GROMACS .gro file of C-alpha atoms in nm:
model
  246
    1MET     CA    1  -2.116   1.068  -0.980
    2ASN     CA    2  -1.782   1.001  -0.818
    3ARG     CA    3  -1.651   0.647  -0.830
    4PHE     CA    4  -1.636   0.598  -0.458
    5ASP     CA    5  -1.952   0.766  -0.336
    6GLY     CA    6  -2.085   0.571  -0.040
    7LYS     CA    7  -1.761   0.380   0.018
    8VAL     CA    8  -1.544   0.388   0.324
    9ALA     CA    9  -1.169   0.341   0.285
   10LEU     CA   10  -0.894   0.275   0.528
   11VAL     CA   11  -0.540   0.358   0.411
   12SER     CA   12  -0.242   0.247   0.617
   13GLY     CA   13   0.063   0.464   0.605
   14GLY     CA   14  -0.174   0.726   0.480
   15ALA     CA   15  -0.015   1.038   0.630
   16ARG     CA   16   0.251   1.103   0.361
   17GLY     CA   17   0.410   0.980   0.043
   18MET     CA   18   0.209   0.728  -0.165
   19GLY     CA   19  -0.044   0.680   0.114
   20GLU     CA   20  -0.118   1.048   0.127
   21ALA     CA   21  -0.175   1.055  -0.248
   22ASP     CA   22  -0.409   0.756  -0.215
   23VAL     CA   23  -0.608   0.934   0.055
   24ARG     CA   24  -0.640   1.245  -0.153
   25GLY     CA   25  -0.741   1.045  -0.458
   26LEU     CA   26  -1.003   0.850  -0.273
   27VAL     CA   27  -1.157   1.160  -0.123
   28ALA     CA   28  -1.162   1.336  -0.454
   29GLU     CA   29  -1.366   1.042  -0.591
   30GLY     CA   30  -1.615   1.064  -0.315
   31ALA     CA   31  -1.487   0.812  -0.051
   32ARG     CA   32  -1.479   0.874   0.323
   33VAL     CA   33  -1.132   0.784   0.436
   34VAL     CA   34  -0.965   0.674   0.756
   35ILE     CA   35  -0.602   0.777   0.753
   36GLY     CA   36  -0.399   0.522   0.953
   37ASP     CA   37  -0.041   0.603   1.046
   38VAL     CA   38   0.216   0.625   1.325
   39LEU     CA   39   0.288   0.984   1.208
   40ASP     CA   40   0.033   1.156   1.429
   41HIS     CA   41   0.107   1.520   1.342
   42GLU     CA   42   0.111   1.463   0.961
   43GLY     CA   43  -0.198   1.245   0.972
   44GLU     CA   44  -0.400   1.488   1.177
   45THR     CA   45  -0.298   1.778   0.961
   46LEU     CA   46  -0.405   1.595   0.648
   47ALA     CA   47  -0.741   1.494   0.805
   48LYS     CA   48  -0.803   1.855   0.911
   49GLU     CA   49  -0.731   1.975   0.550
   50LEU     CA   50  -0.968   1.721   0.403
   51GLY     CA   51  -1.254   1.811   0.642
   52ASP     CA   52  -1.553   1.582   0.698
   53SER     CA   53  -1.438   1.331   0.439
   54ALA     CA   54  -1.142   1.207   0.639
   55VAL     CA   55  -1.042   1.120   0.992
   56PHE     CA   56  -0.704   1.023   1.137
   57VAL     CA   57  -0.635   0.731   1.371
   58HIS     CA   58  -0.303   0.623   1.510
   59LEU     CA   59  -0.222   0.286   1.350
   60ASP     CA   60   0.075   0.062   1.418
   61VAL     CA   61   0.020  -0.198   1.154
   62ALA     CA   62   0.224  -0.458   1.334
   63ASP     CA   63  -0.020  -0.451   1.636
   64PRO     CA   64  -0.353  -0.641   1.605
   65GLY     CA   65  -0.512  -0.420   1.866
   66SER     CA   66  -0.424  -0.110   1.670
   67TRP     CA   67  -0.600  -0.248   1.365
   68ASP     CA   68  -0.911  -0.335   1.574
   69ALA     CA   69  -0.917   0.024   1.700
   70ALA     CA   70  -0.880   0.166   1.348
   71VAL     CA   71  -1.164  -0.042   1.213
   72ALA     CA   72  -1.379   0.046   1.514
   73LYS     CA   73  -1.315   0.417   1.450
   74ALA     CA   74  -1.410   0.377   1.091
   75GLU     CA   75  -1.735   0.210   1.178
   76GLU     CA   76  -1.807   0.476   1.447
   77VAL     CA   77  -1.749   0.775   1.216
   78PHE     CA   78  -1.823   0.652   0.867
   79GLY     CA   79  -1.948   0.295   0.863
   80THR     CA   80  -1.817  -0.039   0.739
   81VAL     CA   81  -1.479  -0.034   0.570
   82THR     CA   82  -1.532  -0.148   0.210
   83VAL     CA   83  -1.188  -0.045   0.074
   84LEU     CA   84  -0.856  -0.126   0.236
   85VAL     CA   85  -0.523   0.002   0.102
   86ASN     CA   86  -0.237  -0.185   0.275
   87ASN     CA   87   0.024   0.080   0.200
   88ALA     CA   88   0.240   0.118   0.515
   89GLY     CA   89   0.597   0.003   0.464
   90ILE     CA   90   0.959   0.051   0.568
   91VAL     CA   91   1.291  -0.029   0.413
   92LEU     CA   92   1.615  -0.088   0.614
   93PHE     CA   93   1.950  -0.111   0.436
   94GLY     CA   94   2.226  -0.370   0.478
   95ALA     CA   95   2.360  -0.682   0.312
   96VAL     CA   96   2.190  -1.010   0.420
   97ASP     CA   97   2.497  -1.124   0.622
   98GLN     CA   98   2.532  -0.779   0.793
   99ILE     CA   99   2.179  -0.654   0.872
  100SER     CA  100   2.061  -0.726   1.222
  101ILE     CA  101   1.801  -0.989   1.311
  102GLU     CA  102   1.604  -0.708   1.474
  103ASP     CA  103   1.595  -0.508   1.154
  104PHE     CA  104   1.481  -0.814   0.962
  105ASP     CA  105   1.203  -0.887   1.208
  106ARG     CA  106   1.085  -0.525   1.213
  107THR     CA  107   1.074  -0.509   0.835
  108ILE     CA  108   0.870  -0.828   0.811
  109ALA     CA  109   0.643  -0.709   1.101
  110VAL     CA  110   0.550  -0.388   0.920
  111ASN     CA  111   0.555  -0.484   0.555
  112LEU     CA  112   0.411  -0.838   0.573
  113ARG     CA  113   0.250  -0.899   0.909
  114GLY     CA  114   0.087  -0.557   0.874
  115VAL     CA  115  -0.082  -0.661   0.549
  116PHE     CA  116  -0.206  -0.992   0.700
  117LEU     CA  117  -0.343  -0.807   1.009
  118GLY     CA  118  -0.520  -0.541   0.799
  119THR     CA  119  -0.679  -0.800   0.587
  120HIS     CA  120  -0.781  -1.007   0.893
  121ALA     CA  121  -0.933  -0.700   1.054
  122VAL     CA  122  -1.153  -0.580   0.772
  123ALA     CA  123  -1.263  -0.908   0.613
  124PRO     CA  124  -1.555  -0.979   0.845
  125GLY     CA  125  -1.707  -0.638   0.796
  126MET     CA  126  -1.663  -0.656   0.421
  127LYS     CA  127  -1.822  -1.001   0.408
  128ALA     CA  128  -2.124  -0.874   0.608
  129ALA     CA  129  -2.156  -0.573   0.381
  130GLY     CA  130  -2.166  -0.793   0.072
  131GLY     CA  131  -1.824  -0.718  -0.066
  132GLY     CA  132  -1.512  -0.510  -0.073
  133ALA     CA  133  -1.170  -0.455  -0.226
  134ILE     CA  134  -0.823  -0.483  -0.078
  135VAL     CA  135  -0.525  -0.332  -0.251
  136ASN     CA  136  -0.191  -0.446  -0.128
  137ILE     CA  137   0.117  -0.232  -0.205
  138SER     CA  138   0.404  -0.456  -0.277
  139SER     CA  139   0.698  -0.343  -0.490
  140THR     CA  140   0.914  -0.432  -0.782
  141ALA     CA  141   1.113  -0.588  -0.504
  142GLY     CA  142   0.830  -0.842  -0.496
  143LEU     CA  143   0.899  -0.937  -0.855
  144MET     CA  144   1.274  -0.943  -0.862
  145GLY     CA  145   1.575  -0.929  -0.627
  146TYR     CA  146   1.770  -0.619  -0.507
  147ALA     CA  147   2.108  -0.618  -0.327
  148GLY     CA  148   2.133  -0.458   0.008
  149ILE     CA  149   1.763  -0.478   0.115
  150ALA     CA  150   1.704  -0.845   0.172
  151PRO     CA  151   1.440  -0.807   0.444
  152TYR     CA  152   1.244  -0.564   0.225
  153VAL     CA  153   1.259  -0.805  -0.075
  154ALA     CA  154   1.151  -1.089   0.138
  155SER     CA  155   0.856  -0.899   0.279
  156LYS     CA  156   0.738  -0.774  -0.061
  157TRP     CA  157   0.755  -1.121  -0.214
  158GLY     CA  158   0.550  -1.225   0.090
  159VAL     CA  159   0.292  -0.957   0.018
  160ARG     CA  160   0.272  -1.087  -0.339
  161GLY     CA  161   0.196  -1.439  -0.225
  162LEU     CA  162  -0.037  -1.338   0.053
  163THR     CA  163  -0.237  -1.134  -0.201
  164LYS     CA  164  -0.294  -1.442  -0.417
  165ALA     CA  165  -0.382  -1.672  -0.122
  166SER     CA  166  -0.615  -1.403   0.024
  167ALA     CA  167  -0.786  -1.360  -0.309
  168LEU     CA  168  -0.857  -1.736  -0.313
  169ASP     CA  169  -0.973  -1.746   0.052
  170LEU     CA  170  -1.191  -1.429   0.037
  171GLY     CA  171  -1.337  -1.446  -0.316
  172PRO     CA  172  -1.576  -1.393  -0.471
  173THR     CA  173  -1.703  -1.149  -0.209
  174ILE     CA  174  -1.379  -0.963  -0.146
  175ARG     CA  175  -1.127  -0.891  -0.429
  176VAL     CA  176  -0.759  -0.869  -0.339
  177ASN     CA  177  -0.498  -0.739  -0.575
  178SER     CA  178  -0.142  -0.609  -0.547
  179ILE     CA  179   0.051  -0.311  -0.694
  180HIS     CA  180   0.424  -0.326  -0.747
  181PRO     CA  181   0.559   0.026  -0.764
  182GLY     CA  182   0.911   0.088  -0.896
  183PRO     CA  183   1.114   0.394  -0.779
  184ILE     CA  184   0.865   0.651  -0.664
  185ALA     CA  185   0.964   0.999  -0.539
  186THR     CA  186   0.855   0.991  -0.178
  187PRO     CA  187   1.010   1.074   0.165
  188MET     CA  188   1.114   0.705   0.193
  189THR     CA  189   1.328   0.734  -0.124
  190ALA     CA  190   1.465   1.079  -0.057
  191GLY     CA  191   1.841   1.086  -0.086
  192LEU     CA  192   1.865   0.802  -0.337
  193ASP     CA  193   2.033   0.906  -0.663
  194ASP     CA  194   1.911   0.881  -1.022
  195THR     CA  195   2.116   0.562  -1.100
  196MET     CA  196   1.816   0.368  -0.971
  197VAL     CA  197   1.607   0.484  -1.269
  198ALA     CA  198   1.863   0.531  -1.537
  199ALA     CA  199   1.826   0.182  -1.685
  200GLN     CA  200   1.435   0.188  -1.685
  201ARG     CA  201   1.257   0.208  -2.021
  202ILE     CA  202   1.091   0.521  -1.880
  203PRO     CA  203   1.410   0.666  -1.712
  204ARG     CA  204   1.260   0.887  -1.438
  205TRP     CA  205   1.118   0.866  -1.084
  206GLY     CA  206   0.752   0.782  -1.066
  207ARG     CA  207   0.502   1.022  -0.897
  208PRO     CA  208   0.287   0.905  -0.602
  209GLU     CA  209  -0.032   1.001  -0.794
  210GLU     CA  210   0.066   0.762  -1.079
  211VAL     CA  211   0.052   0.475  -0.817
  212THR     CA  212  -0.273   0.623  -0.685
  213ALA     CA  213  -0.430   0.589  -1.037
  214ALA     CA  214  -0.370   0.216  -1.015
  215VAL     CA  215  -0.501   0.206  -0.654
  216LEU     CA  216  -0.827   0.373  -0.761
  217PHE     CA  217  -0.866   0.127  -1.051
  218LEU     CA  218  -0.814  -0.188  -0.844
  219ALA     CA  219  -1.030  -0.057  -0.553
  220GLY     CA  220  -1.311   0.045  -0.784
  221ASP     CA  221  -1.577  -0.118  -0.991
  222GLU     CA  222  -1.374  -0.090  -1.318
  223SER     CA  223  -1.168  -0.388  -1.203
  224SER     CA  224  -1.462  -0.599  -1.087
  225PHE     CA  225  -1.335  -0.902  -1.280
  226MET     CA  226  -0.985  -0.884  -1.126
  227THR     CA  227  -0.861  -1.063  -0.820
  228GLY     CA  228  -0.525  -1.199  -0.726
  229ALA     CA  229  -0.365  -0.984  -1.001
  230GLU     CA  230  -0.039  -0.794  -0.976
  231LEU     CA  231   0.003  -0.465  -1.144
  232ALA     CA  232   0.353  -0.310  -1.195
  233VAL     CA  233   0.372   0.071  -1.187
  234ASP     CA  234   0.743   0.096  -1.245
  235GLY     CA  235   0.850   0.268  -1.561
  236GLY     CA  236   0.946  -0.067  -1.708
  237ALA     CA  237   1.193  -0.151  -1.427
  238VAL     CA  238   1.113  -0.521  -1.429
  239LEU     CA  239   1.125  -0.565  -1.807
  240GLY     CA  240   1.498  -0.630  -1.813
  241SER     CA  241   1.805  -0.447  -1.944
  242ILE     CA  242   1.785  -0.204  -2.231
  243ALA     CA  243   2.154  -0.242  -2.302
  244PRO     CA  244   2.234  -0.402  -2.646
  245VAL     CA  245   2.353  -0.759  -2.645
  246SER     CA  246   2.723  -0.770  -2.738
   0.00000   0.00000   0.00000
């Protein structure tokens, strides 16, 4: 028996990158999955490939109405959402004294407000169904600072805190945990060089499916005694320097 037989999942940012890997992993384990994304062509193509186990819905995670429509679509096609993966995210580059206010606000809207709105949208149904699991995709930028991406860092620290507060508010019925990926080879990181990973204890780029393995664990019954936890999938990026002390 597959781990997610009978479960309905909603994955934001599910059309490509880590989200696509999550969608594929959930379907492979028996879930029926709603792919939410602003990338209509990619999302529709993926849903068509996966057949009756998946459906695509246009989802702007910063818009409450868009979340309501996504949840309604899930209920119409598959039933109550019992797994939510808050994966959608953006990163905009610029020093804190140079990046625009508009770029800061947009990053917070997608990366943090989107997680809140997703949680807010699925929680009533999960409670009525007797339980559910929410997996929030934060980042190593939610565990440490990075130069040049202050809005992203702020948003991902926010996701970390929101996860813990949500776990307290929604438990024991709904479990809420966060994953903190390090450098993962996705379209969002395309063009970045290998200096990002050279100092890690495992000095390579991570693969989306390595994050998906953590998503499946936290969304499934194997982690039934975990809530409010944070799981780094980062090649040891947050461990500290491997350079010898002089």
